[in-house]
Short mmCIF file of C-alpha atoms in Angstrom, two decimals:
data_model
loop_
_atom_site.label_atom_id
_atom_site.label_comp_id
_atom_site.label_asym_id
_atom_site.label_seq_id
_atom_site.Cartn_x
_atom_site.Cartn_y
_atom_site.Cartn_z
CA MET F 5 -58.73 -15.34 -20.48
CA ASP F 6 -55.49 -12.71 -20.21
CA VAL F 7 -54.39 -13.73 -24.23
CA GLN F 8 -58.10 -13.34 -25.20
CA ILE F 9 -58.42 -9.93 -23.16
CA GLN F 10 -55.03 -8.99 -25.06
CA LYS F 11 -56.85 -9.31 -28.23
CA TRP F 12 -59.23 -7.26 -27.68
CA LYS F 13 -57.40 -4.70 -26.39
CA LYS F 14 -55.22 -4.17 -29.71
CA GLU F 15 -58.98 -4.49 -31.56
CA TYR F 16 -60.94 -1.60 -29.68
CA GLY F 17 -58.73 0.60 -27.94
CA ASP F 18 -57.18 0.83 -24.04
CA ILE F 19 -60.42 1.34 -22.22
CA HIS F 20 -63.43 -0.76 -23.39
CA THR F 21 -66.19 -2.79 -22.02
CA ILE F 22 -65.53 -6.42 -21.45
CA TRP F 23 -69.50 -8.48 -19.91
CA PHE F 24 -69.54 -11.08 -17.44
CA GLY F 25 -72.55 -12.61 -18.02
CA ASP F 26 -75.11 -9.91 -17.81
CA GLN F 27 -72.45 -7.24 -16.17
CA ALA F 28 -70.57 -4.60 -17.82
CA ILE F 29 -67.04 -3.96 -16.65
CA VAL F 30 -65.15 -1.36 -18.37
CA THR F 31 -61.26 -2.37 -18.58
CA LEU F 32 -58.87 -0.07 -18.53
CA HIS F 33 -55.38 -1.31 -20.20
CA ASP F 34 -53.13 2.11 -20.62
CA ILE F 35 -50.70 3.07 -17.39
CA PRO F 36 -51.71 7.02 -17.68
CA THR F 37 -55.23 6.12 -16.98
CA ILE F 38 -54.98 3.35 -14.54
CA LEU F 39 -53.21 5.82 -12.16
CA GLU F 40 -55.51 8.96 -12.82
CA THR F 41 -58.47 6.71 -11.94
CA PHE F 42 -56.96 4.59 -9.10
CA VAL F 43 -54.11 6.55 -7.46
CA LYS F 44 -54.58 10.29 -7.79
CA ASP F 45 -58.87 9.45 -8.11
CA GLY F 46 -58.39 6.20 -6.31
CA GLU F 47 -61.29 7.28 -3.05
CA THR F 48 -63.90 7.80 -6.12
CA TYR F 49 -62.63 4.35 -7.02
CA ALA F 50 -62.81 2.46 -3.82
CA GLY F 51 -66.48 0.62 -3.83
CA ARG F 52 -67.08 -2.73 -4.66
CA PRO F 53 -69.67 -4.05 -7.11
CA ARG F 54 -71.95 -5.79 -4.56
CA GLN F 55 -71.25 -10.20 -5.66
CA LYS F 56 -74.58 -12.48 -4.94
CA TRP F 57 -71.09 -15.40 -4.41
CA ASP F 58 -69.22 -13.09 -2.26
CA ASP F 59 -72.14 -13.02 -0.14
CA ILE F 60 -72.33 -16.70 0.18
CA ILE F 61 -68.98 -16.86 0.96
CA ARG F 62 -68.40 -14.01 2.97
CA GLU F 63 -71.89 -13.66 4.92
CA GLY F 64 -72.46 -10.41 3.32
CA ASN F 65 -70.71 -7.20 2.84
CA ASN F 66 -67.44 -8.33 5.08
CA GLY F 67 -63.78 -8.89 4.82
CA VAL F 68 -60.94 -6.07 3.90
CA VAL F 69 -61.08 -7.33 0.09
CA VAL F 70 -64.55 -7.14 -1.90
CA SER F 71 -66.35 -5.26 1.03
CA GLU F 72 -66.89 -1.68 1.15
CA GLY F 73 -68.44 1.48 3.48
CA PRO F 74 -67.83 2.35 7.03
CA LYS F 75 -67.02 -1.22 8.10
CA TRP F 76 -64.76 -1.82 5.95
CA ARG F 77 -62.65 1.87 6.28
CA GLU F 78 -62.89 0.57 10.46
CA ASN F 79 -61.23 -2.99 9.60
CA ARG F 80 -58.86 -1.96 7.35
CA ARG F 81 -57.57 0.43 10.06
CA PHE F 82 -57.63 -1.96 12.50
CA ALA F 83 -56.13 -4.77 10.83
CA LEU F 84 -53.04 -2.68 9.55
CA HIS F 85 -52.41 -1.43 12.76
CA VAL F 86 -52.74 -5.13 14.38
CA PHE F 87 -49.82 -6.10 11.66
CA ARG F 88 -47.65 -3.39 12.15
CA ASN F 89 -47.53 -4.38 15.98
CA LEU F 90 -47.13 -7.72 14.99
CA GLY F 91 -43.93 -6.55 13.12
CA LEU F 92 -44.82 -6.03 9.32
CA GLY F 93 -42.15 -4.04 7.62
CA ARG F 94 -39.77 -4.35 10.74
CA ASN F 95 -36.98 -7.36 11.74
CA ILE F 96 -39.50 -9.08 14.18
CA MET F 97 -41.57 -10.22 10.50
CA GLN F 98 -38.00 -10.73 8.77
CA GLU F 99 -37.78 -13.47 11.49
CA ARG F 100 -40.54 -14.75 11.05
CA VAL F 101 -39.64 -15.02 7.46
CA LEU F 102 -36.69 -16.18 7.82
CA VAL F 103 -37.57 -19.32 10.21
CA GLU F 104 -39.99 -20.41 6.88
CA VAL F 105 -36.30 -19.91 4.88
CA THR F 106 -34.46 -22.25 6.71
CA SER F 107 -37.28 -24.92 6.91
CA PHE F 108 -37.73 -24.43 3.45
CA ILE F 109 -33.82 -25.34 2.46
CA THR F 110 -33.79 -28.08 5.07
CA ASP F 111 -36.74 -30.00 3.70
CA ILE F 112 -35.12 -29.80 0.03
CA LYS F 113 -32.08 -31.05 0.97
CA ASP F 114 -33.35 -33.90 3.33
CA GLU F 115 -35.60 -34.74 0.09
CA ILE F 116 -32.36 -35.08 -1.48
CA LEU F 117 -30.49 -36.68 1.02
CA ASN F 118 -33.26 -39.24 1.18
CA GLY F 119 -32.70 -40.25 -2.80
CA LYS F 120 -35.64 -38.20 -4.21
CA GLN F 121 -34.63 -37.70 -8.07
CA LYS F 122 -37.90 -35.71 -8.48
CA ILE F 123 -38.94 -32.70 -5.77
CA SER F 124 -41.84 -30.58 -6.13
CA ILE F 125 -40.88 -27.34 -4.94
CA GLN F 126 -44.11 -26.28 -4.98
CA ASP F 127 -45.33 -27.82 -2.00
CA THR F 128 -42.45 -26.50 -0.09
CA ILE F 129 -42.75 -23.33 -0.92
CA ASP F 130 -46.79 -23.88 -0.59
CA ILE F 131 -46.38 -24.85 3.09
CA SER F 132 -43.49 -22.02 3.51
CA VAL F 133 -46.61 -19.25 2.18
CA GLY F 134 -49.24 -20.48 3.93
CA SER F 135 -47.41 -20.72 8.05
CA ILE F 136 -46.67 -16.86 7.83
CA ILE F 137 -50.00 -16.24 6.98
CA ASN F 138 -51.14 -18.54 9.55
CA ASN F 139 -48.59 -17.41 12.13
CA LEU F 140 -49.90 -13.73 11.93
CA THR F 141 -53.51 -14.78 12.06
CA PHE F 142 -53.85 -18.15 14.62
CA GLY F 143 -50.27 -17.89 15.82
CA TYR F 144 -48.60 -20.77 15.39
CA ARG F 145 -46.99 -22.17 11.64
CA TYR F 146 -47.28 -25.83 10.17
CA GLY F 147 -45.01 -28.08 11.14
CA LYS F 148 -44.90 -31.68 10.39
CA ASP F 149 -47.57 -32.03 12.80
CA LYS F 150 -49.96 -29.71 11.26
CA LYS F 151 -49.31 -30.41 7.95
CA ASP F 152 -52.95 -32.40 7.24
CA GLU F 153 -54.91 -28.59 8.52
CA PHE F 154 -52.57 -26.97 5.92
CA GLN F 155 -53.72 -29.45 2.84
CA HIS F 156 -57.49 -28.19 3.58
CA VAL F 157 -56.61 -24.74 4.43
CA LYS F 158 -54.29 -24.87 0.35
CA GLN F 159 -57.63 -26.97 -0.34
CA PHE F 160 -60.42 -23.92 -0.05
CA ALA F 161 -58.01 -21.63 -1.27
CA THR F 162 -56.96 -22.88 -4.21
CA THR F 163 -60.64 -24.35 -4.92
CA LEU F 164 -62.35 -20.10 -4.57
CA VAL F 165 -59.50 -18.49 -6.89
CA SER F 166 -60.04 -21.02 -9.80
CA GLN F 167 -64.09 -21.01 -9.48
CA PHE F 168 -63.20 -17.02 -10.11
CA SER F 169 -63.02 -17.46 -13.58
CA ASN F 170 -65.65 -20.32 -13.86
CA PRO F 171 -68.13 -19.53 -16.09
CA ILE F 172 -71.28 -21.41 -14.09
CA TYR F 173 -69.76 -19.34 -11.71
CA ARG F 174 -69.24 -16.33 -13.41
CA LEU F 175 -73.68 -16.92 -14.97
CA MET F 176 -74.69 -17.19 -11.12
CA ASP F 177 -73.07 -14.02 -9.76
CA ARG F 178 -75.98 -11.87 -10.16
CA ASP F 179 -78.37 -14.00 -8.48
CA PRO F 180 -77.61 -17.87 -7.87
CA GLU F 181 -81.03 -18.34 -5.39
CA TYR F 182 -82.21 -17.80 -9.19
CA TYR F 183 -80.17 -19.28 -11.60
CA LYS F 184 -80.23 -22.69 -9.03
CA LYS F 185 -83.07 -23.51 -10.55
CA PHE F 186 -82.13 -24.81 -13.63
CA PRO F 187 -80.02 -28.61 -13.71
CA ILE F 188 -76.07 -27.57 -14.71
CA CYS F 189 -76.65 -24.53 -12.25
CA ASN F 190 -77.96 -26.77 -9.73
CA SER F 191 -75.95 -29.02 -9.65
CA TYR F 192 -73.03 -26.55 -9.69
CA TYR F 193 -75.43 -24.59 -6.75
CA LYS F 194 -74.98 -27.79 -4.61
CA TYR F 195 -71.05 -28.35 -4.99
CA PHE F 196 -69.79 -24.91 -4.54
CA SER F 197 -72.47 -23.88 -1.77
CA ALA F 198 -71.20 -27.49 0.17
CA GLU F 199 -67.41 -26.67 -0.53
CA VAL F 200 -68.07 -23.10 1.13
CA GLN F 201 -69.80 -24.04 4.41
CA LYS F 202 -66.71 -26.96 4.62
CA MET F 203 -64.63 -23.87 4.33
CA LYS F 204 -66.84 -21.98 7.19
CA ASP F 205 -66.87 -24.41 9.36
CA PHE F 206 -62.95 -25.10 9.30
CA PHE F 207 -62.32 -21.12 10.32
CA TYR F 208 -65.22 -21.08 12.62
CA ASN F 209 -63.98 -23.95 14.61
CA LEU F 210 -60.55 -22.42 14.89
CA ILE F 211 -61.81 -18.83 16.25
CA ASP F 212 -64.00 -20.62 18.63
CA GLU F 213 -60.79 -22.71 19.95
CA HIS F 214 -58.52 -19.71 20.06
CA ARG F 215 -61.57 -17.37 21.83
CA LYS F 216 -61.52 -20.61 24.62
CA ALA F 217 -57.37 -20.76 24.84
CA ILE F 218 -56.67 -16.62 25.56
CA ASN F 219 -56.95 -14.24 27.75
CA LEU F 220 -59.35 -11.69 26.75
CA GLU F 221 -58.77 -9.22 29.55
CA SER F 222 -54.71 -9.45 29.32
CA ASN F 223 -52.67 -6.29 28.94
CA GLU F 224 -50.22 -7.98 27.43
CA ASP F 225 -49.71 -7.36 23.22
CA PRO F 226 -51.54 -9.81 21.12
CA THR F 227 -49.59 -12.32 19.38
CA ASP F 228 -51.73 -12.73 16.65
CA PHE F 229 -54.38 -11.25 14.39
CA VAL F 230 -57.52 -13.31 15.73
CA GLU F 231 -56.15 -12.36 19.59
CA ALA F 232 -56.33 -8.93 18.98
CA TYR F 233 -59.41 -8.88 17.22
CA LEU F 234 -61.55 -10.67 19.56
CA ARG F 235 -59.97 -9.05 22.27
CA GLN F 236 -61.20 -5.59 20.35
CA GLN F 237 -64.73 -7.89 20.54
CA HIS F 238 -64.24 -8.11 24.27
CA LYS F 239 -63.10 -4.55 24.72
CA LEU F 240 -66.15 -2.58 22.41
CA LYS F 241 -68.77 -4.96 24.36
CA MET F 242 -67.27 -4.21 27.72
CA GLU F 243 -67.51 -0.31 26.90
CA GLY F 244 -70.84 -0.93 25.77
CA GLY F 245 -69.39 0.60 22.32
CA VAL F 246 -71.75 -1.90 20.47
CA LYS F 247 -74.72 -0.96 18.70
CA GLU F 248 -77.98 -3.56 17.65
CA ASN F 249 -76.98 -3.79 13.78
CA GLU F 250 -74.13 -1.54 14.17
CA ASN F 251 -71.67 -3.99 14.84
CA ASN F 252 -68.10 -3.50 13.00
CA PHE F 253 -66.17 -6.00 14.62
CA ASP F 254 -68.29 -9.39 14.66
CA ASP F 255 -66.98 -12.67 14.19
CA ALA F 256 -68.86 -12.92 10.35
CA GLN F 257 -66.62 -10.06 9.54
CA LEU F 258 -63.32 -11.73 11.61
CA TYR F 259 -64.29 -14.96 9.34
CA ALA F 260 -64.04 -13.08 6.10
CA THR F 261 -61.23 -11.27 7.27
CA VAL F 262 -58.99 -14.34 7.90
CA LEU F 263 -60.40 -15.91 4.66
CA ASP F 264 -59.11 -12.77 2.86
CA LEU F 265 -55.51 -12.71 4.14
CA TRP F 266 -55.74 -16.11 3.10
CA VAL F 267 -56.97 -16.21 -0.54
CA ALA F 268 -54.94 -12.61 -1.04
CA GLY F 269 -51.47 -14.15 0.63
CA GLN F 270 -51.33 -17.39 -0.19
CA GLU F 271 -52.35 -18.17 -3.89
CA THR F 272 -50.92 -14.63 -4.99
CA THR F 273 -46.90 -15.64 -3.38
CA SER F 274 -47.09 -19.03 -4.06
CA ASN F 275 -48.05 -18.53 -6.91
CA THR F 276 -45.59 -15.68 -8.14
CA LEU F 277 -42.57 -17.87 -6.86
CA ALA F 278 -43.63 -20.75 -8.37
CA TRP F 279 -43.32 -18.17 -11.72
CA LEU F 280 -40.07 -17.81 -10.74
CA CYS F 281 -38.92 -21.32 -9.77
CA ALA F 282 -40.57 -22.30 -14.07
CA TYR F 283 -38.84 -19.07 -15.68
CA LEU F 284 -35.29 -19.93 -14.34
CA ILE F 285 -35.66 -22.87 -15.27
CA GLN F 286 -36.17 -21.65 -18.95
CA TYR F 287 -33.64 -18.69 -18.52
CA PRO F 288 -30.64 -21.11 -16.69
CA GLU F 289 -27.76 -17.75 -17.93
CA VAL F 290 -30.80 -15.90 -15.52
CA GLN F 291 -30.25 -18.62 -13.10
CA GLN F 292 -26.23 -18.52 -13.46
CA ASN F 293 -26.08 -14.66 -13.17
CA LEU F 294 -28.14 -14.77 -9.53
CA HIS F 295 -25.79 -17.46 -8.04
CA LYS F 296 -23.07 -15.28 -9.07
CA GLU F 297 -24.03 -11.96 -7.49
CA LEU F 298 -25.67 -13.54 -4.58
CA ASP F 299 -21.82 -15.70 -4.25
CA GLU F 300 -20.19 -12.81 -4.71
CA VAL F 301 -22.28 -10.41 -2.30
CA ILE F 302 -23.55 -12.98 0.61
CA GLY F 303 -20.94 -15.60 0.03
CA ASN F 304 -22.47 -18.96 1.36
CA ASP F 305 -22.02 -18.72 5.04
CA ARG F 306 -25.27 -16.60 6.04
CA ILE F 307 -28.31 -16.18 4.84
CA ILE F 308 -30.26 -13.47 2.79
CA THR F 309 -31.72 -10.29 5.14
CA LEU F 310 -33.56 -7.55 3.79
CA ASP F 311 -30.50 -5.39 4.77
CA ASP F 312 -28.71 -6.76 1.36
CA LYS F 313 -31.92 -5.56 -0.71
CA SER F 314 -29.87 -2.28 -1.42
CA ASP F 315 -27.14 -4.42 -2.82
CA LEU F 316 -28.83 -7.20 -4.85
CA ASN F 317 -29.53 -5.20 -7.65
CA TYR F 318 -29.87 -8.05 -10.33
CA VAL F 319 -31.87 -10.11 -7.84
CA ASN F 320 -33.98 -7.08 -7.22
CA ALA F 321 -34.48 -7.30 -11.00
CA VAL F 322 -35.23 -10.60 -11.23
CA ILE F 323 -38.14 -10.45 -8.67
CA ALA F 324 -39.19 -6.95 -10.22
CA GLU F 325 -39.66 -8.73 -13.74
CA THR F 326 -41.26 -11.98 -12.55
CA GLN F 327 -44.05 -9.37 -10.93
CA ARG F 328 -44.63 -8.05 -14.20
CA TYR F 329 -44.58 -10.97 -16.43
CA CYS F 330 -46.33 -13.36 -14.60
CA ASN F 331 -49.99 -14.65 -14.88
CA LEU F 332 -51.84 -14.30 -11.67
CA GLY F 333 -54.86 -12.89 -12.77
CA PRO F 334 -55.52 -12.03 -16.42
CA THR F 335 -57.73 -8.90 -14.03
CA ASN F 336 -57.70 -7.19 -11.30
CA LEU F 337 -60.66 -7.04 -8.46
CA PHE F 338 -63.42 -5.19 -9.60
CA HIS F 339 -64.20 -1.09 -8.89
CA ARG F 340 -67.10 1.29 -8.40
#
C-alpha cells in the first residue's frame, strides 16, 4: 500500500483523497502542511472519526488512541501522570529497560552456546519489548514461566494490526452488523469477533486478578498503571465523584487503554528494531561503523546508558534513519 500511495502522490499531488470503502480520507504528504495541520493547529484536528470496528474492539469511545472528547482528555492526562510517576523519562525507566537488555543478551549468548546455527532475533526482541510494556501496565515481566502468556498477548496485537489493512475489514468498517449479512463478510465477522472476544476475556481476567491482589486503599505509590487506575476508580467511588452515565474511569476504559498500550507499543517498537537488524545485515559497513563508535566510546566493560547518547553521534544517526525509512504503517491514524 505504501508503494501505491507514493504513486498517487506523484500523480495527484501532496494533498489528495483516498477512499477506504465508502469513507473519503484526505491525505497530506508534504512536511509544511503536516506541521501546520497537526502541530500548529493540532487541537482543531485532535478528533477521531468513529469506526464501528473500533467500537466493537474497545467497547465504545474508550482507550487513548482512537477515542476523543472529555473522556479521552481526562484519561490521557491521567495516563501521562501515572507513567511519569513510574519513571518515564527518568533513570528508573532506564533501569527497567536495562533489565530486559541484559536478559536479551543473555538469551542470545545461551542459544549460541547451545549450538544453535540459526537464531530468531525477532522472537527475543518481541519478548523484551513485551516485558517492558507489561511491567509498566501489570507490574511483572515475562520470565521463562510467563512466555506462553506473552505469546497470547503478542498474537492478539499482531492480529489486530494485520487486520487494519485487510480489504474485508475496511469494507465492513462503516457498519459490520449490516455487512455480516453477506456470506464472505459473515465468515470474516465470526472469525474477527471471536478473536476480539478472546482478547477481551484475557485482559479482563488479568484486570480482575490484579484487583483482587492489591490494596485499593493503600497510601503507597502504585507499582504499575493498572494498580494506579484501579485505585483511582476506588477513590472516585468512595468520594461520590462518579455520576451515572458519566464514569470516565470504568473497566471498559481500563481494558481499552491497556490494549492501546500493547498494540501501539509492542508492534511499533519491535518492528522498528527488526527493521534496524535487517538494514544492518544489508549494510555491513554501517554495522562496522557502529561497532567502531561503540568500542571507542563505551568499550567492552559496561553497558550503554542514556548518559552516553550525546557522545554516540553515529548510533543516533542510524536509529533516526531507521525510523525514517522503515515501513511501520503506510498511513497515520485518521483524524477529523
